[in-house]
PDB file of C-alpha atoms and ligand atoms in Angstrom:
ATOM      1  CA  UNK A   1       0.000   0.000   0.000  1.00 62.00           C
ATOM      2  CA  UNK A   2       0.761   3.755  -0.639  1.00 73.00           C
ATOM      3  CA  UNK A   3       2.216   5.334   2.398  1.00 85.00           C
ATOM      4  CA  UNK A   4      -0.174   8.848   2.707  1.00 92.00           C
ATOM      5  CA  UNK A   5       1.342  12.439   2.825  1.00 98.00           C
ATOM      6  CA  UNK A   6       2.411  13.681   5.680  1.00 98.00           C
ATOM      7  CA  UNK A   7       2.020  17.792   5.745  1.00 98.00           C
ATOM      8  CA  UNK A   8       2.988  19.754   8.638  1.00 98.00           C
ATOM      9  CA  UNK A   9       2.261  23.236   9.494  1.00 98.00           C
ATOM     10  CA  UNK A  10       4.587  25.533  11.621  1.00 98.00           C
ATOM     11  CA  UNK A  11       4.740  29.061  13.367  1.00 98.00           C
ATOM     12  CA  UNK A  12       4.377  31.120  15.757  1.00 97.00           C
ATOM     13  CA  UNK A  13       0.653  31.070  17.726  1.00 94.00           C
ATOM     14  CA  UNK A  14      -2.318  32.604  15.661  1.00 94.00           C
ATOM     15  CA  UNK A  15       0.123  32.631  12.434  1.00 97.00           C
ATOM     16  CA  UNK A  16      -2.991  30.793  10.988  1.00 97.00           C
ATOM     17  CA  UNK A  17      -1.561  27.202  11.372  1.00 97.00           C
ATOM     18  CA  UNK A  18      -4.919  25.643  12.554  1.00 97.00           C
ATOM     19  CA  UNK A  19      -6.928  27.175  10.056  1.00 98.00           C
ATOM     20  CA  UNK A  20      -5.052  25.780   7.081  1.00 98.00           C
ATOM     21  CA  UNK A  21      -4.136  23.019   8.532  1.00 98.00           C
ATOM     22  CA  UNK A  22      -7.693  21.429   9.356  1.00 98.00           C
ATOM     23  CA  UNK A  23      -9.034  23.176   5.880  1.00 98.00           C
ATOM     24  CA  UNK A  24      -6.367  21.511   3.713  1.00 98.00           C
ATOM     25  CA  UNK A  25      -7.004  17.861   5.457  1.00 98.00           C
ATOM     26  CA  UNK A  26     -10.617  18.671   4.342  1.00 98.00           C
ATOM     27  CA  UNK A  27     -10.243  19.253   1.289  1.00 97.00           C
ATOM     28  CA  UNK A  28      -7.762  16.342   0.477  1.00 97.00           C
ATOM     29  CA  UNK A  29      -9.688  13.888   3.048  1.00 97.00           C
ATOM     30  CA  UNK A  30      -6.858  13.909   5.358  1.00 98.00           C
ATOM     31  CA  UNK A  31      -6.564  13.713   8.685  1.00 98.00           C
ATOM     32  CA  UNK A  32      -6.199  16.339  11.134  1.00 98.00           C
ATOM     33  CA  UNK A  33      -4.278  16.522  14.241  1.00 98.00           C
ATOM     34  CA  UNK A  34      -2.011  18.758  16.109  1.00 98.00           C
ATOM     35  CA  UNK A  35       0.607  18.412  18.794  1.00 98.00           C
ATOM     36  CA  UNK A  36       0.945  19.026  21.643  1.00 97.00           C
ATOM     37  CA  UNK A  37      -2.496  16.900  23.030  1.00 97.00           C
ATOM     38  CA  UNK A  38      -4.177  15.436  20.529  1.00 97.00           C
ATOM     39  CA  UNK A  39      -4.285  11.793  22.613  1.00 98.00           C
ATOM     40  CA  UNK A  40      -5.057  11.004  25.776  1.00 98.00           C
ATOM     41  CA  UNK A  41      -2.003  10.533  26.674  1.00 98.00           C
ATOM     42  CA  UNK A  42      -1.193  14.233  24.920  1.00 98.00           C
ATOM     43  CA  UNK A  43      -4.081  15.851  27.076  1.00 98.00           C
ATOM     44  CA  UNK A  44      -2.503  14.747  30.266  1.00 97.00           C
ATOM     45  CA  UNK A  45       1.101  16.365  28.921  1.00 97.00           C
ATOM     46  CA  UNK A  46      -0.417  19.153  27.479  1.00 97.00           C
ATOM     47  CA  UNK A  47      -2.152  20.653  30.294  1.00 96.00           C
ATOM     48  CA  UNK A  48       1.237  20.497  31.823  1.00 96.00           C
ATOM     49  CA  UNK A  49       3.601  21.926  29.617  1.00 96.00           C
ATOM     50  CA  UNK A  50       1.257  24.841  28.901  1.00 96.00           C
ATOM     51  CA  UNK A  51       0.285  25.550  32.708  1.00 95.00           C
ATOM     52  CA  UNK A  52       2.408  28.760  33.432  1.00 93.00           C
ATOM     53  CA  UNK A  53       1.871  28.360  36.734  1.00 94.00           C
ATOM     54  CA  UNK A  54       4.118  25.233  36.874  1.00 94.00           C
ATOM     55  CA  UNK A  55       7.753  26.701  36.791  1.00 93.00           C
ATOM     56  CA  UNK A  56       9.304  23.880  34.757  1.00 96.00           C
ATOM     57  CA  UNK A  57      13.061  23.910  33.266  1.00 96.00           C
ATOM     58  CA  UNK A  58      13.422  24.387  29.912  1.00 98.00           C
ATOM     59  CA  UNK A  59      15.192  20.875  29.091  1.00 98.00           C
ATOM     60  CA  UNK A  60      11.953  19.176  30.924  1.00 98.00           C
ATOM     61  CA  UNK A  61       9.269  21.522  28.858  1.00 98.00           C
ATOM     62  CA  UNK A  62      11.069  19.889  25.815  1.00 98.00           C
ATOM     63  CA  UNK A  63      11.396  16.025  27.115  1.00 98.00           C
ATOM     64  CA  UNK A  64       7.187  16.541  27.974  1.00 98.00           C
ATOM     65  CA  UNK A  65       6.534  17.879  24.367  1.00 98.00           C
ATOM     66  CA  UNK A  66       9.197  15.109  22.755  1.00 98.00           C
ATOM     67  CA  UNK A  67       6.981  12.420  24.565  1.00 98.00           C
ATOM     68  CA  UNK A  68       3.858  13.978  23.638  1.00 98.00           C
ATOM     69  CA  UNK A  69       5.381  13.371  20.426  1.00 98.00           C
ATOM     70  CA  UNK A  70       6.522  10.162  20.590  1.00 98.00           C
ATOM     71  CA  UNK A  71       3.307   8.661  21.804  1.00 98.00           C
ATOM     72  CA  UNK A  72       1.464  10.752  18.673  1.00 98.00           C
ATOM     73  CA  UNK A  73       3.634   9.510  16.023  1.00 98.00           C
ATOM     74  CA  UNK A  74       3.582   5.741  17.169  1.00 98.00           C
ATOM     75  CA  UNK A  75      -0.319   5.823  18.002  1.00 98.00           C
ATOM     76  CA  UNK A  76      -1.488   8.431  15.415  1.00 98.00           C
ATOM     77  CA  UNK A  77       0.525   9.194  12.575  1.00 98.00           C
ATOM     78  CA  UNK A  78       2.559   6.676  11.926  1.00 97.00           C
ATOM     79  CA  UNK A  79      -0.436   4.428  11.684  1.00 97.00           C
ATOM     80  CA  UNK A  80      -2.888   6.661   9.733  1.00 97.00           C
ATOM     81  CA  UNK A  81      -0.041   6.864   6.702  1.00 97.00           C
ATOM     82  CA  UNK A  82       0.936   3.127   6.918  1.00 96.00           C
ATOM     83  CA  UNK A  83      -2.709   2.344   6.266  1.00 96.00           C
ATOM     84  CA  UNK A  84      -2.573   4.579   3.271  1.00 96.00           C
ATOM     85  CA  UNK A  85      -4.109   7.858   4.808  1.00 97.00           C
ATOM     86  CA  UNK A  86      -2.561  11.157   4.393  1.00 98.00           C
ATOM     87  CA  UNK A  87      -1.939  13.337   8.127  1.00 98.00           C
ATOM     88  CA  UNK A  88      -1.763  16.889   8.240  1.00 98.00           C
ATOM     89  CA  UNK A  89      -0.220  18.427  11.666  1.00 98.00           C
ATOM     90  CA  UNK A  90      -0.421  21.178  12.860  1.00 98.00           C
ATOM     91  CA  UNK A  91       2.776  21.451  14.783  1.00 98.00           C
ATOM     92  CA  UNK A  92       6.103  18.318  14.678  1.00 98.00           C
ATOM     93  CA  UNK A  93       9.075  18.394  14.829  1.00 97.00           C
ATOM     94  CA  UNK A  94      10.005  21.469  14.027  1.00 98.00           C
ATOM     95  CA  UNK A  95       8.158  23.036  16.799  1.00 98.00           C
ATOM     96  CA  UNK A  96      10.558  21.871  19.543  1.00 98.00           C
ATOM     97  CA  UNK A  97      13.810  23.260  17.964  1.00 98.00           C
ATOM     98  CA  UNK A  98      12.127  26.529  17.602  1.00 98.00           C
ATOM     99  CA  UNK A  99      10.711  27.414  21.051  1.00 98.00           C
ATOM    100  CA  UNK A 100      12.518  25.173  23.003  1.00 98.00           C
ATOM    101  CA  UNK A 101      15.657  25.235  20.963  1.00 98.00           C
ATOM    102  CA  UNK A 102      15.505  28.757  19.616  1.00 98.00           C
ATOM    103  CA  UNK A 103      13.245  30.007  21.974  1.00 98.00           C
ATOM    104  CA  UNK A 104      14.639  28.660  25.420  1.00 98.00           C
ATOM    105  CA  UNK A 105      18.545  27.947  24.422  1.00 98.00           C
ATOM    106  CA  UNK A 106      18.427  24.429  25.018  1.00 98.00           C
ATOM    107  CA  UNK A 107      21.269  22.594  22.325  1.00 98.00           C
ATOM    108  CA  UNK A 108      20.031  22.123  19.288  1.00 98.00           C
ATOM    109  CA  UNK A 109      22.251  18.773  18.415  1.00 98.00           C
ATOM    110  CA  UNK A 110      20.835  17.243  22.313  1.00 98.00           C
ATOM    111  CA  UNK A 111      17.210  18.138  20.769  1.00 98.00           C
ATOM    112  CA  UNK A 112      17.518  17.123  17.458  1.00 98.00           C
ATOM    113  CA  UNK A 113      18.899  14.022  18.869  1.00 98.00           C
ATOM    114  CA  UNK A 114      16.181  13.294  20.887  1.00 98.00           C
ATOM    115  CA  UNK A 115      13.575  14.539  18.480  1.00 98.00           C
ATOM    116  CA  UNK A 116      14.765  11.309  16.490  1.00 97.00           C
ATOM    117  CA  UNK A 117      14.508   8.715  19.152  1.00 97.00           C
ATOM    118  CA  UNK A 118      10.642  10.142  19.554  1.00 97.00           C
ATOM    119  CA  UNK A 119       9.984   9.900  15.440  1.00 98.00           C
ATOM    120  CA  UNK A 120      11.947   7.849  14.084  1.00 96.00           C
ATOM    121  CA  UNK A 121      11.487   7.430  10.443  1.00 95.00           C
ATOM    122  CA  UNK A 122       8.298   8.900  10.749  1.00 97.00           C
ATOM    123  CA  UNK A 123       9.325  12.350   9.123  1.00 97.00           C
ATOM    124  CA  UNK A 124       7.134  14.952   7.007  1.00 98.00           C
ATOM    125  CA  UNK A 125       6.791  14.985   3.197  1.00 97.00           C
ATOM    126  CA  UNK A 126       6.212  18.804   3.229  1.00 98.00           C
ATOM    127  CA  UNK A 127       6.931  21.727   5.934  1.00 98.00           C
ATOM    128  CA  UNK A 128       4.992  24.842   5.308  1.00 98.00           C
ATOM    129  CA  UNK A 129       6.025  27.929   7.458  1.00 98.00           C
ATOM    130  CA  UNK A 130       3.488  30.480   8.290  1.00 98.00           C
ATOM    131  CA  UNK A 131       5.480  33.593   9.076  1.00 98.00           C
ATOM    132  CA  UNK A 132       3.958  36.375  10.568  1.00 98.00           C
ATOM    133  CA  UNK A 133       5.522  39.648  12.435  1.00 97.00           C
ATOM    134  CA  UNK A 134       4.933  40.007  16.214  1.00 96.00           C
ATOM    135  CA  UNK A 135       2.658  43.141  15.562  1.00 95.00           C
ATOM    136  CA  UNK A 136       0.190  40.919  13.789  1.00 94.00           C
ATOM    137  CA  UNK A 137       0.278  38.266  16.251  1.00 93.00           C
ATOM    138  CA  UNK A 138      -0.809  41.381  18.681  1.00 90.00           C
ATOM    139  CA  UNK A 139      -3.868  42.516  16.679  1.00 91.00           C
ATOM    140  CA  UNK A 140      -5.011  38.727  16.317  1.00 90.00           C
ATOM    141  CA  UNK A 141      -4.889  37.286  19.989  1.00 86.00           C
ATOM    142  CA  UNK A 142      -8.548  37.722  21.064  1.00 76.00           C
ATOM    143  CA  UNK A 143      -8.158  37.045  24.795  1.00 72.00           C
ATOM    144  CA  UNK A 144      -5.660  37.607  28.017  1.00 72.00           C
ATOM    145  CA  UNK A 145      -5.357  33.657  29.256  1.00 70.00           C
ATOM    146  CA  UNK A 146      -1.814  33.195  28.831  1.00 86.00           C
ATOM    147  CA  UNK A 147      -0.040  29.745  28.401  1.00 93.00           C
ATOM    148  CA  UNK A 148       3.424  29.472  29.427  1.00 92.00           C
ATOM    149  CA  UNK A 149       4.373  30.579  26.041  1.00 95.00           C
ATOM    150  CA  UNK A 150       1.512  33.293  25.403  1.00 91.00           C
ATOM    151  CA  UNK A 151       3.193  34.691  29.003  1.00 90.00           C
ATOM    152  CA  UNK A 152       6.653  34.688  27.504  1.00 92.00           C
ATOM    153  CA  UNK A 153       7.817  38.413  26.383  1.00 91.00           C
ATOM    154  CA  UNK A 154       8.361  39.763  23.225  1.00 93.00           C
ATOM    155  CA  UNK A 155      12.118  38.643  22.649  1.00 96.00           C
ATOM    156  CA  UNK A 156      11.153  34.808  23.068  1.00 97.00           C
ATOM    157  CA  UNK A 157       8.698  35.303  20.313  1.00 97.00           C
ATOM    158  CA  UNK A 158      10.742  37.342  18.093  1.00 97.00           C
ATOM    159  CA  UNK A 159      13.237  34.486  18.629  1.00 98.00           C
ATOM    160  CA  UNK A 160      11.322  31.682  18.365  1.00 98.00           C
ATOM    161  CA  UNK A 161      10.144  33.146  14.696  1.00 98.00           C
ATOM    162  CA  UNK A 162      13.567  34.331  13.840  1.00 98.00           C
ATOM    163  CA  UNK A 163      14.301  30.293  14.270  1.00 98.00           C
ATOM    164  CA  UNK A 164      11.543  29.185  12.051  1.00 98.00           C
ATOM    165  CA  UNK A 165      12.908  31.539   9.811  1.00 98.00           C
ATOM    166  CA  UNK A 166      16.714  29.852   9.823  1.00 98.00           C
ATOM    167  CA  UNK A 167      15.106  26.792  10.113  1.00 98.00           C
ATOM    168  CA  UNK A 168      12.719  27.338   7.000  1.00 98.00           C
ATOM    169  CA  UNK A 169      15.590  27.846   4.263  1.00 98.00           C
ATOM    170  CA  UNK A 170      18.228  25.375   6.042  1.00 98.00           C
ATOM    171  CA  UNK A 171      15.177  22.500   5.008  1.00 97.00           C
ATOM    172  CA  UNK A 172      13.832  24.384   1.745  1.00 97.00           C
ATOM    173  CA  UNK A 173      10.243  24.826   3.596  1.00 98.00           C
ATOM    174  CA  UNK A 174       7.213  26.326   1.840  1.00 98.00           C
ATOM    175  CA  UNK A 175       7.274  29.868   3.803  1.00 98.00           C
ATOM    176  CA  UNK A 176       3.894  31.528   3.183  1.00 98.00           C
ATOM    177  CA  UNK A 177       3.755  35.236   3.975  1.00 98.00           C
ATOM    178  CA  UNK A 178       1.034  34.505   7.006  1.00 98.00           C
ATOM    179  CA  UNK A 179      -0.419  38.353   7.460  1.00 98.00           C
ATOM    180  CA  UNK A 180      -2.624  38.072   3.494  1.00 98.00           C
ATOM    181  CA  UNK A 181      -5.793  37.297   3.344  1.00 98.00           C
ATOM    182  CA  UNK A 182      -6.733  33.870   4.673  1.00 97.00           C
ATOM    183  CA  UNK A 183      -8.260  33.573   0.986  1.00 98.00           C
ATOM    184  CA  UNK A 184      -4.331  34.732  -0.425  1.00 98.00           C
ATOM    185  CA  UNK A 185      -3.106  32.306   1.601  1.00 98.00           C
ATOM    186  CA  UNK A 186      -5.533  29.153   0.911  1.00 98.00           C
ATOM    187  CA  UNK A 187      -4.440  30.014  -2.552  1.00 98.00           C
ATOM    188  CA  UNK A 188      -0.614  29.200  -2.078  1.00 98.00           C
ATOM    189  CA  UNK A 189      -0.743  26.536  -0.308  1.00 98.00           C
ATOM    190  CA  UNK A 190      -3.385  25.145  -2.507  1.00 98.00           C
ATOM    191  CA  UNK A 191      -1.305  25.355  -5.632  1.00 98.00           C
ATOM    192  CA  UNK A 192       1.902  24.439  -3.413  1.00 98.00           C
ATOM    193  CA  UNK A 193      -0.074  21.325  -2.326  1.00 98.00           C
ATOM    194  CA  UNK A 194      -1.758  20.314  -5.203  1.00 97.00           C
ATOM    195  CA  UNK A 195       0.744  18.172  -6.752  1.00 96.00           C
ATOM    196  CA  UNK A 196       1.504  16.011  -3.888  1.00 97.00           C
ATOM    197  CA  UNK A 197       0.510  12.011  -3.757  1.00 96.00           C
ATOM    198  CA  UNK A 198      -2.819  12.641  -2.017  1.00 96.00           C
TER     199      UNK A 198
HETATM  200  P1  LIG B 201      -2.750  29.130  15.019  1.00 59.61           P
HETATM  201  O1  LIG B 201      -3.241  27.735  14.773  1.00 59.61           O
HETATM  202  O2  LIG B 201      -1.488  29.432  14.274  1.00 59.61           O
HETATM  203  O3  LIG B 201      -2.663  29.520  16.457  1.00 59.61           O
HETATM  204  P2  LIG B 201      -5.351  29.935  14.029  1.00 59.61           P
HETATM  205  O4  LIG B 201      -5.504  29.310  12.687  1.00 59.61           O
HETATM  206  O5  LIG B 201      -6.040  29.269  15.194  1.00 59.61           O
HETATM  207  O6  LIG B 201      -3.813  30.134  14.368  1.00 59.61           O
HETATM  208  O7  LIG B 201      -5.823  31.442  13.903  1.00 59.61           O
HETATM  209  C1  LIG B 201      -5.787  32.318  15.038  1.00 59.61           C
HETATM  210  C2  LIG B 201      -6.773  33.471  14.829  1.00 59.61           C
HETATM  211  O8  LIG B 201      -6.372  34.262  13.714  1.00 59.61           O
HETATM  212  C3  LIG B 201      -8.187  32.975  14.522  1.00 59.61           C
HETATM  213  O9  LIG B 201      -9.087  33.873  15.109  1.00 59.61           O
HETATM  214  C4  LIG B 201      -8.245  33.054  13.007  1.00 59.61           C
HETATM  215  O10 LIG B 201      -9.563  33.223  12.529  1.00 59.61           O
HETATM  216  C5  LIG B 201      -7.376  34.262  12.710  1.00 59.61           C
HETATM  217  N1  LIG B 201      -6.685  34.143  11.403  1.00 59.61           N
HETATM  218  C6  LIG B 201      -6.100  33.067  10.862  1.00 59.61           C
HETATM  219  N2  LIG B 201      -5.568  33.333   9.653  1.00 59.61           N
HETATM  220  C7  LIG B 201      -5.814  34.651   9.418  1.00 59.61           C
HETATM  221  C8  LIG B 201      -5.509  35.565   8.339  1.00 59.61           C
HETATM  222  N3  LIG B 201      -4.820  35.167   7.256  1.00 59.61           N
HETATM  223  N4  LIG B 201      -5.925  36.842   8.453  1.00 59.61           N
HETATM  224  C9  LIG B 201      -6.596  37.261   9.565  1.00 59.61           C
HETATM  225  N5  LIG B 201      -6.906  36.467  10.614  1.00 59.61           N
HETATM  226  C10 LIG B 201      -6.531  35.186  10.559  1.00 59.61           C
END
């Protein structure tokens, strides 16, 4: 059988990941998910690594989200695409080397170390980057409840997009300018996308 596609979407919060993300699955009837959470397992992690008032170190914020991860890939993903289906995620790898890596300062050789012991082979077809400037992140964010990351100040963001940025054209990633139109931006990504073994 086929192996499915495996798209993942990256950036900062309310870049636009989720949007895309669950309308591209739907229109190429694959599945959705995101990380980190989306098992039971993942809820139990989650709610943990985003509770700001939990101090937690940065190298154990990343070992929670790399077993989030883990457990996803070998119960979710992994699965799906062996069976034929195509996954799109909103959030991987990637996520971990920019806020905890780029973000946080924790060595990026320990974490992309680690980050292959929880995905082993398991590794996207396509990467696209929605990049999108702090002030924009500002005028989207509808409400005060801050995660530990929504709490974090400006710097950590700019850094953690600066990263996706480096990160984007060391891989060759799709980068999609993420402040257009969520119209513009279907667009792109729907020619981008188009072409791939659905
Ligand atoms: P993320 O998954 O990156 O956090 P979402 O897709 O959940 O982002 O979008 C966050 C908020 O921004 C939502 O209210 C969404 O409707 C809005 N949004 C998403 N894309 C755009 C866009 N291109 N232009 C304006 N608002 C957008």
């Amino acid at each position: 059988m086929t192996r499915g596609v495996f798209l993942v979407f990256e950036g900062i919060d309310v870049s636009g990941k989720s949007t895309q993300a669950r309308r591209v699955a739907a229109h190429h009837d694959a599945l959705y998910t995101f990380e980190p959470g989306d098992t039971e397992l993942g809820q139990e992690l989650r709610r943990w690594v985003l509770d700001a008032a939990t101090p937690m170190n940065p190298a154990t914020e990343a070992l929670l989200m790399l077993t989030d991860r883990s457990h996803h890939v070998n119960s979710v993903i992994a699965p799906a695409l062996d069976a034929g289906r195509s996954v799109v995620c909103d959030r991987f790898y990637a996520s971990t080397l920019a806020y905890q890596g780029y973000g946080r300062g924790v060595d990026l050789e320990l974490l992309r170390a680690a980050s292959e012991l929880a995905v082993g082979a398991c590794l996207p077809t396509m990467t696209i980057l929605l990049d999108v400037s702090l002030e924009v992140v500002n005028e989207r964010r509808a409400h005060d409840a801050k995660d530990r990351f929504e709490a974090e100040d400006l710097a950590f963001h700019q850094r953690v997009r600066d990263g996706y940025l480096h990160l984007a054209k060391e891989n060759g990633w799709f980068v999609v300018d993420g402040a257009r139109s969520k119209v513009d931006i279907a667009r792109v990504i729907d020619e981008r996308v188009a072409d791939l073994p659905w």
